[in-house]
mmCIF file of C-alpha atoms in Angstrom:
data_model
loop_
_atom_site.group_PDB
_atom_site.id
_atom_site.type_symbol
_atom_site.label_atom_id
_atom_site.label_comp_id
_atom_site.label_asym_id
_atom_site.label_seq_id
_atom_site.Cartn_x
_atom_site.Cartn_y
_atom_site.Cartn_z
ATOM 1 C CA LEU A 91 -34.854 -0.193 -1.955
ATOM 2 C CA GLY A 92 -33.793 -0.750 -5.533
ATOM 3 C CA CYS A 93 -30.412 -1.988 -6.685
ATOM 4 C CA PHE A 94 -29.159 1.532 -7.381
ATOM 5 C CA GLU A 95 -30.226 2.819 -3.956
ATOM 6 C CA CYS A 96 -28.529 -0.129 -2.250
ATOM 7 C CA CYS A 97 -25.297 0.524 -4.150
ATOM 8 C CA ILE A 98 -25.379 4.201 -3.178
ATOM 9 C CA LYS A 99 -25.974 3.232 0.457
ATOM 10 C CA CYS A 100 -23.050 0.778 0.418
ATOM 11 C CA LEU A 101 -20.740 3.303 -1.239
ATOM 12 C CA GLY A 102 -21.691 5.801 1.433
ATOM 13 C CA GLY A 103 -20.246 3.473 4.062
ATOM 14 C CA VAL A 104 -16.846 3.109 2.375
ATOM 15 C CA PRO A 105 -14.096 4.868 4.407
ATOM 16 C CA TYR A 106 -12.316 6.443 1.448
ATOM 17 C CA ALA A 107 -9.700 8.149 3.627
ATOM 18 C CA SER A 108 -8.790 4.836 5.296
ATOM 19 C CA LEU A 109 -8.763 3.131 1.893
ATOM 20 C CA VAL A 110 -6.285 5.662 0.488
ATOM 21 C CA ALA A 111 -4.107 5.395 3.600
ATOM 22 C CA THR A 112 -4.138 1.589 3.385
ATOM 23 C CA ILE A 113 -3.099 1.584 -0.281
ATOM 24 C CA LEU A 114 -0.325 4.092 0.464
ATOM 25 C CA CYS A 115 0.841 2.042 3.468
ATOM 26 C CA PHE A 116 0.896 -1.223 1.498
ATOM 27 C CA SER A 117 2.763 0.428 -1.378
ATOM 28 C CA GLY A 118 5.344 2.042 0.906
ATOM 29 C CA VAL A 119 5.992 -1.119 2.919
ATOM 30 C CA ALA A 120 6.225 -3.218 -0.259
ATOM 31 C CA LEU A 121 8.760 -0.846 -1.813
ATOM 32 C CA PHE A 122 10.809 -0.640 1.376
ATOM 33 C CA CYS A 123 10.848 -4.378 2.049
ATOM 34 C CA GLY A 124 11.285 -5.612 -1.515
ATOM 35 C CA CYS A 125 13.853 -3.072 -2.702
ATOM 36 C CA GLY A 126 15.668 -3.036 0.641
ATOM 37 C CA HIS A 127 16.063 -6.815 0.652
ATOM 38 C CA VAL A 128 17.548 -6.949 -2.852
ATOM 39 C CA ALA A 129 19.749 -3.899 -2.235
ATOM 40 C CA LEU A 130 21.222 -5.441 0.920
ATOM 41 C CA THR A 131 22.087 -8.600 -1.013
ATOM 42 C CA GLY A 132 23.837 -6.526 -3.692
ATOM 43 C CA THR A 133 25.726 -4.565 -1.039
ATOM 44 C CA VAL A 134 27.150 -7.759 0.455
ATOM 45 C CA SER A 135 28.247 -8.867 -3.014
ATOM 46 C CA ILE A 136 30.037 -5.547 -3.646
ATOM 47 C CA LEU A 137 31.842 -5.665 -0.309
ATOM 48 C CA GLU A 138 32.964 -9.269 -0.769
ATOM 49 C CA GLN A 139 34.262 -8.724 -4.294
ATOM 50 C CA HIS A 140 35.967 -5.334 -4.007
ATOM 51 C CA PHE A 141 36.489 -4.161 -0.428
ATOM 52 C CA SER A 142 36.957 -7.176 1.839
ATOM 53 C CA THR A 143 38.715 -10.260 0.516
ATOM 54 C CA ASN A 144 38.970 -11.876 3.954
ATOM 55 C CA THR A 145 35.695 -13.473 5.015
ATOM 56 C CA SER A 146 36.311 -12.908 8.718
ATOM 57 C CA ASP A 147 36.513 -9.136 8.176
ATOM 58 C CA HIS A 148 32.912 -8.829 7.036
ATOM 59 C CA ALA A 149 31.422 -11.849 8.849
ATOM 60 C CA LEU A 150 29.679 -9.664 11.452
ATOM 61 C CA LEU A 151 28.322 -7.326 8.779
ATOM 62 C CA THR A 152 26.974 -10.291 6.818
ATOM 63 C CA GLU A 153 25.155 -11.607 9.897
ATOM 64 C CA VAL A 154 23.676 -8.179 10.607
ATOM 65 C CA ILE A 155 22.442 -7.867 7.032
ATOM 66 C CA GLN A 156 20.876 -11.330 7.165
ATOM 67 C CA LEU A 157 19.162 -10.384 10.421
ATOM 68 C CA MET A 158 17.857 -7.195 8.803
ATOM 69 C CA GLN A 159 16.457 -9.243 5.934
ATOM 70 C CA TYR A 160 14.573 -11.466 8.390
ATOM 71 C CA VAL A 161 13.262 -8.320 10.102
ATOM 72 C CA ILE A 162 12.044 -7.124 6.698
ATOM 73 C CA TYR A 163 9.980 -10.315 6.357
ATOM 74 C CA GLY A 164 8.403 -9.634 9.748
ATOM 75 C CA ILE A 165 7.690 -5.987 8.921
ATOM 76 C CA ALA A 166 5.952 -6.938 5.674
ATOM 77 C CA SER A 167 3.753 -9.549 7.389
ATOM 78 C CA PHE A 168 2.877 -7.312 10.341
ATOM 79 C CA PHE A 169 1.903 -4.278 8.282
ATOM 80 C CA PHE A 170 -0.157 -6.370 5.878
ATOM 81 C CA LEU A 171 -2.240 -7.551 8.831
ATOM 82 C CA TYR A 172 -2.250 -4.176 10.601
ATOM 83 C CA GLY A 173 -3.374 -2.323 7.467
ATOM 84 C CA ILE A 174 -6.311 -4.711 7.019
ATOM 85 C CA ILE A 175 -7.303 -4.246 10.683
ATOM 86 C CA LEU A 176 -7.225 -0.449 10.384
ATOM 87 C CA LEU A 177 -9.247 -0.597 7.178
ATOM 88 C CA ALA A 178 -11.834 -2.826 8.889
ATOM 89 C CA GLU A 179 -11.961 -0.401 11.814
ATOM 90 C CA GLY A 180 -12.566 2.410 9.333
ATOM 91 C CA PHE A 181 -15.469 0.491 7.774
ATOM 92 C CA TYR A 182 -16.967 -0.168 11.203
ATOM 93 C CA THR A 183 -16.674 3.415 12.420
ATOM 94 C CA THR A 184 -17.976 4.954 9.185
ATOM 95 C CA SER A 185 -20.988 2.637 9.109
ATOM 96 C CA ALA A 186 -21.681 3.183 12.800
ATOM 97 C CA VAL A 187 -21.465 6.972 12.686
ATOM 98 C CA LYS A 188 -23.643 7.199 9.591
ATOM 99 C CA GLU A 189 -26.090 4.662 11.116
ATOM 100 C CA LEU A 190 -26.147 2.606 7.943
ATOM 101 C CA HIS A 191 -26.969 -0.686 9.662
ATOM 102 C CA GLY A 192 -29.814 -0.112 12.044
ATOM 103 C CA GLU A 193 -29.724 1.691 15.359
ATOM 104 C CA PHE A 194 -26.310 3.019 16.310
ATOM 105 C CA LYS A 195 -24.859 1.737 19.572
ATOM 106 C CA THR A 196 -21.375 2.355 20.899
ATOM 107 C CA THR A 197 -19.738 0.779 23.923
ATOM 108 C CA ALA A 198 -16.884 1.700 26.185
ATOM 109 C CA CYS A 199 -14.973 -1.310 24.820
ATOM 110 C CA GLY A 200 -15.297 -0.029 21.247
ATOM 111 C CA ARG A 201 -14.054 3.415 22.230
ATOM 112 C CA CYS A 202 -11.173 1.835 24.156
ATOM 113 C CA ILE A 203 -10.146 -0.206 21.091
ATOM 114 C CA SER A 204 -10.227 2.912 18.912
ATOM 115 C CA GLY A 205 -8.049 4.741 21.441
ATOM 116 C CA MET A 206 -5.633 1.812 21.506
ATOM 117 C CA PHE A 207 -5.280 1.987 17.713
ATOM 118 C CA VAL A 208 -4.540 5.715 17.964
ATOM 119 C CA PHE A 209 -1.737 5.080 20.469
ATOM 120 C CA LEU A 210 -0.294 2.128 18.542
ATOM 121 C CA THR A 211 -0.321 4.021 15.245
ATOM 122 C CA TYR A 212 1.424 6.956 16.905
ATOM 123 C CA VAL A 213 4.177 4.650 18.223
ATOM 124 C CA LEU A 214 4.576 3.002 14.813
ATOM 125 C CA GLY A 215 4.755 6.410 13.137
ATOM 126 C CA VAL A 216 7.591 7.503 15.420
ATOM 127 C CA ALA A 217 9.378 4.192 14.797
ATOM 128 C CA TRP A 218 9.041 4.581 11.023
ATOM 129 C CA LEU A 219 10.518 8.052 11.233
ATOM 130 C CA GLY A 220 13.631 6.337 12.593
ATOM 131 C CA VAL A 221 13.468 3.722 9.822
ATOM 132 C CA PHE A 222 13.173 6.497 7.238
ATOM 133 C CA GLY A 223 16.252 8.237 8.626
ATOM 134 C CA PHE A 224 18.178 4.958 8.804
ATOM 135 C CA SER A 225 17.288 4.084 5.192
ATOM 136 C CA ALA A 226 18.841 7.377 4.057
ATOM 137 C CA VAL A 227 22.287 6.281 5.344
ATOM 138 C CA PRO A 228 23.075 3.759 2.544
ATOM 139 C CA VAL A 229 21.748 6.267 -0.003
ATOM 140 C CA PHE A 230 24.256 8.799 1.330
ATOM 141 C CA MET A 231 27.093 6.264 1.172
ATOM 142 C CA PHE A 232 26.318 5.136 -2.373
ATOM 143 C CA TYR A 233 25.905 8.743 -3.467
ATOM 144 C CA ASN A 234 29.380 9.565 -2.169
ATOM 145 C CA ILE A 235 30.851 6.645 -4.110
ATOM 146 C CA TRP A 236 28.930 7.568 -7.262
ATOM 147 C CA SER A 237 29.923 11.248 -7.054
ATOM 148 C CA THR A 238 33.582 10.231 -6.619
ATOM 149 C CA CYS A 239 33.345 8.086 -9.735
ATOM 150 C CA GLU A 240 31.865 11.027 -11.628
ATOM 151 C CA VAL A 241 34.830 13.152 -10.571
ATOM 152 C CA ILE A 242 37.232 10.513 -11.916
ATOM 153 C CA LYS A 243 35.324 10.268 -15.205
ATOM 154 C CA SER A 244 35.352 14.041 -15.652
ATOM 155 C CA LEU A 245 39.152 14.286 -15.421
ATOM 156 C CA PRO A 246 40.974 15.113 -18.687
ATOM 157 C CA ALA A 247 42.930 12.358 -20.421
ATOM 158 C CA ASN A 248 46.262 13.879 -19.418
ATOM 159 C CA MET A 249 45.356 13.712 -15.705
ATOM 160 C CA THR A 250 44.669 9.993 -15.362
ATOM 161 C CA ALA A 251 47.627 9.657 -12.979
ATOM 162 C CA SER A 252 46.057 12.081 -10.533
ATOM 163 C CA GLY A 253 42.777 10.143 -10.838
ATOM 164 C CA GLU A 254 44.460 7.113 -9.289
ATOM 165 C CA GLN A 255 44.925 9.169 -6.125
ATOM 166 C CA ILE A 256 41.163 9.663 -5.708
ATOM 167 C CA CYS A 257 39.897 6.918 -3.406
ATOM 168 C CA VAL A 258 36.862 5.804 -1.432
ATOM 169 C CA ASP A 259 37.554 4.116 1.903
ATOM 170 C CA ILE A 260 34.576 2.074 3.069
ATOM 171 C CA ARG A 261 36.182 1.556 6.475
ATOM 172 C CA GLN A 262 35.572 5.187 7.422
ATOM 173 C CA TYR A 263 31.823 4.499 7.498
ATOM 174 C CA GLY A 264 32.303 1.909 10.231
ATOM 175 C CA ILE A 265 30.830 -1.023 8.323
ATOM 176 C CA LEU A 266 34.231 -2.729 8.006
ATOM 177 C CA PRO A 267 37.070 -2.908 10.548
ATOM 178 C CA TRP A 268 40.188 -0.833 9.926
ATOM 179 C CA ASN A 269 42.305 -3.947 9.377
ATOM 180 C CA ALA A 270 40.074 -5.085 6.479
ATOM 181 C CA ALA A 271 41.973 -5.466 3.200
ATOM 182 C CA PRO A 272 41.882 -3.716 0.836
ATOM 183 C CA GLY A 273 39.118 -1.624 2.438
ATOM 184 C CA ARG A 274 39.258 1.036 -0.259
ATOM 185 C CA ALA A 275 39.195 1.473 -4.021
ATOM 186 C CA CYS A 276 41.000 4.112 -6.099
ATOM 187 C CA GLY A 277 41.021 5.431 -9.631
ATOM 188 C CA SER A 278 40.134 2.986 -12.382
ATOM 189 C CA THR A 279 39.258 0.271 -9.859
ATOM 190 C CA LEU A 280 36.648 2.516 -8.276
ATOM 191 C CA GLU A 281 35.344 3.475 -11.693
ATOM 192 C CA ASN A 282 34.928 -0.194 -12.603
ATOM 193 C CA ILE A 283 32.970 -0.761 -9.381
ATOM 194 C CA CYS A 284 30.579 2.042 -10.296
ATOM 195 C CA ASN A 285 30.055 0.474 -13.710
ATOM 196 C CA THR A 286 28.981 -2.890 -12.290
ATOM 197 C CA ASN A 287 25.343 -3.956 -12.348
ATOM 198 C CA GLU A 288 25.368 -4.647 -8.581
ATOM 199 C CA PHE A 289 26.347 -1.076 -7.767
ATOM 200 C CA TYR A 290 23.834 0.452 -10.179
ATOM 201 C CA MET A 291 20.947 -1.696 -8.936
ATOM 202 C CA SER A 292 21.795 -1.386 -5.240
ATOM 203 C CA TYR A 293 22.110 2.392 -5.437
ATOM 204 C CA HIS A 294 18.741 2.903 -7.113
ATOM 205 C CA LEU A 295 17.004 0.256 -5.020
ATOM 206 C CA PHE A 296 18.163 1.973 -1.825
ATOM 207 C CA ILE A 297 16.684 5.225 -3.156
ATOM 208 C CA VAL A 298 13.353 3.512 -3.853
ATOM 209 C CA ALA A 299 13.433 1.822 -0.412
ATOM 210 C CA CYS A 300 14.001 5.207 1.232
ATOM 211 C CA ALA A 301 11.069 6.641 -0.742
ATOM 212 C CA GLY A 302 8.942 3.674 0.365
ATOM 213 C CA ALA A 303 9.797 4.350 4.010
ATOM 214 C CA GLY A 304 8.788 7.991 3.525
ATOM 215 C CA ALA A 305 5.483 6.913 1.950
ATOM 216 C CA THR A 306 4.840 4.626 4.922
ATOM 217 C CA VAL A 307 5.429 7.517 7.329
ATOM 218 C CA ILE A 308 2.920 9.637 5.401
ATOM 219 C CA ALA A 309 0.413 6.750 5.445
ATOM 220 C CA LEU A 310 0.760 6.311 9.211
ATOM 221 C CA ILE A 311 0.285 10.052 9.774
ATOM 222 C CA HIS A 312 -2.821 9.819 7.585
ATOM 223 C CA PHE A 313 -4.042 6.838 9.626
ATOM 224 C CA LEU A 314 -3.379 8.744 12.845
ATOM 225 C CA MET A 315 -5.546 11.672 11.725
ATOM 226 C CA ILE A 316 -8.322 9.289 10.632
ATOM 227 C CA LEU A 317 -8.268 7.293 13.868
ATOM 228 C CA SER A 318 -8.260 10.430 16.010
ATOM 229 C CA SER A 319 -11.240 11.765 14.080
ATOM 230 C CA ASN A 320 -13.116 8.466 14.363
ATOM 231 C CA TRP A 321 -12.425 8.281 18.079
ATOM 232 C CA ALA A 322 -13.806 11.806 18.535
ATOM 233 C CA TYR A 323 -16.905 10.863 16.522
ATOM 234 C CA LEU A 324 -17.476 7.785 18.671
ATOM 235 C CA LYS A 325 -17.048 9.804 21.859
ATOM 236 C CA ASP A 326 -19.558 12.450 20.748
ATOM 237 C CA ALA A 327 -21.957 9.780 19.511
ATOM 238 C CA SER A 328 -21.846 7.998 22.872
ATOM 239 C CA LYS A 329 -22.741 11.258 24.642
ATOM 240 C CA MET A 330 -25.600 11.841 22.217
ATOM 241 C CA GLN A 331 -26.770 8.280 22.735
ATOM 242 C CA ALA A 332 -26.789 8.734 26.522
ATOM 243 C CA TYR A 333 -28.724 12.002 26.142
ATOM 244 C CA GLN A 334 -31.317 10.340 23.905
ATOM 245 C CA ASP A 335 -31.726 7.451 26.348
ATOM 246 C CA ILE A 336 -32.311 9.856 29.249
ATOM 247 C CA LYS A 337 -34.763 11.901 27.167
ATOM 248 C CA ALA A 338 -36.679 8.795 26.098
ATOM 249 C CA LYS A 339 -36.857 7.620 29.709
ATOM 250 C CA GLU A 340 -38.196 10.972 30.890
ATOM 251 C CA GLU A 341 -40.817 11.014 28.142
ATOM 252 C CA GLN A 342 -41.879 7.506 29.089
ATOM 253 C CA GLU A 343 -42.175 8.515 32.749
ATOM 254 C CA LEU A 344 -44.218 11.567 31.771
ATOM 255 C CA GLN A 345 -46.565 9.420 29.732
ATOM 256 C CA ASP A 346 -46.953 7.014 32.658
ATOM 257 C CA ILE A 347 -47.793 9.896 35.002
ATOM 258 C CA GLN A 348 -50.352 11.272 32.557
ATOM 259 C CA SER A 349 -51.950 7.856 32.083
ATOM 260 C CA ARG A 350 -52.180 7.287 35.861
ATOM 261 C CA SER A 351 -53.712 10.744 36.384
ATOM 262 C CA LYS A 352 -56.427 9.947 33.863
ATOM 263 C CA GLU A 353 -57.410 6.681 35.558
ATOM 264 C CA PRO A 354 -59.325 8.293 38.570
ATOM 265 C CA LEU A 355 -61.142 10.619 36.170
ATOM 266 C CA ASN A 356 -62.219 7.727 33.973
ATOM 267 C CA SER A 357 -63.385 5.776 37.029
ATOM 268 C CA TYR A 358 -65.453 8.711 38.274
ATOM 269 C CA THR A 359 -67.000 9.195 34.858
#
């Protein structure tokens, strides 16, 4: 084979569907982990500066957020490794089904591993659906604060006194205890919070993190379809392999019978 033919043969063994799913999974996890980590840090800063002056009031929330940031590190590391494994499995299955590297052979262990990946990807997909829903909660909270600020900004100049009566109480979301002081922000104070860089960045980073979680869900669904298809291909190929082995054995036995039947005739001749 020439260089061009070898390149075409190698490109034929590339699992393009798995490659697209891997890139989408890496992108989604990177957006969720990176943006989520920075947004959580900004959220703690906003709470400490404007909604909870007493450290003991938000101590538990701070610990939970730090724990979530450590979990983000673990998620990023796990999915980096898991995506590479699924991509390698896609290369193996594509090359095996297309018989690009010699005679194709499949084992029960290989089919069992493919089935295990299908089950594990299904479980991870369901888990990421929960993560996607959970990541929408801070987006909803920040949107409520932002929309309240827009209402205050849209008030006429002669109604600034009534704007001071428009408030946002963070305690109603359950992230701060009811005895936290001040716990809420009203009027111009709330408008100043919305104008801070921490609020602007955290709000948009939470939106991007939520989009990243959604992209990861789509990638896992894509992986699930690919793995199910590969597992079906391996199962059918194993049946075809068993049929070919039986057929080859029968042909060999038939040739042996024919050769033995010719031996007496040759001896007589």
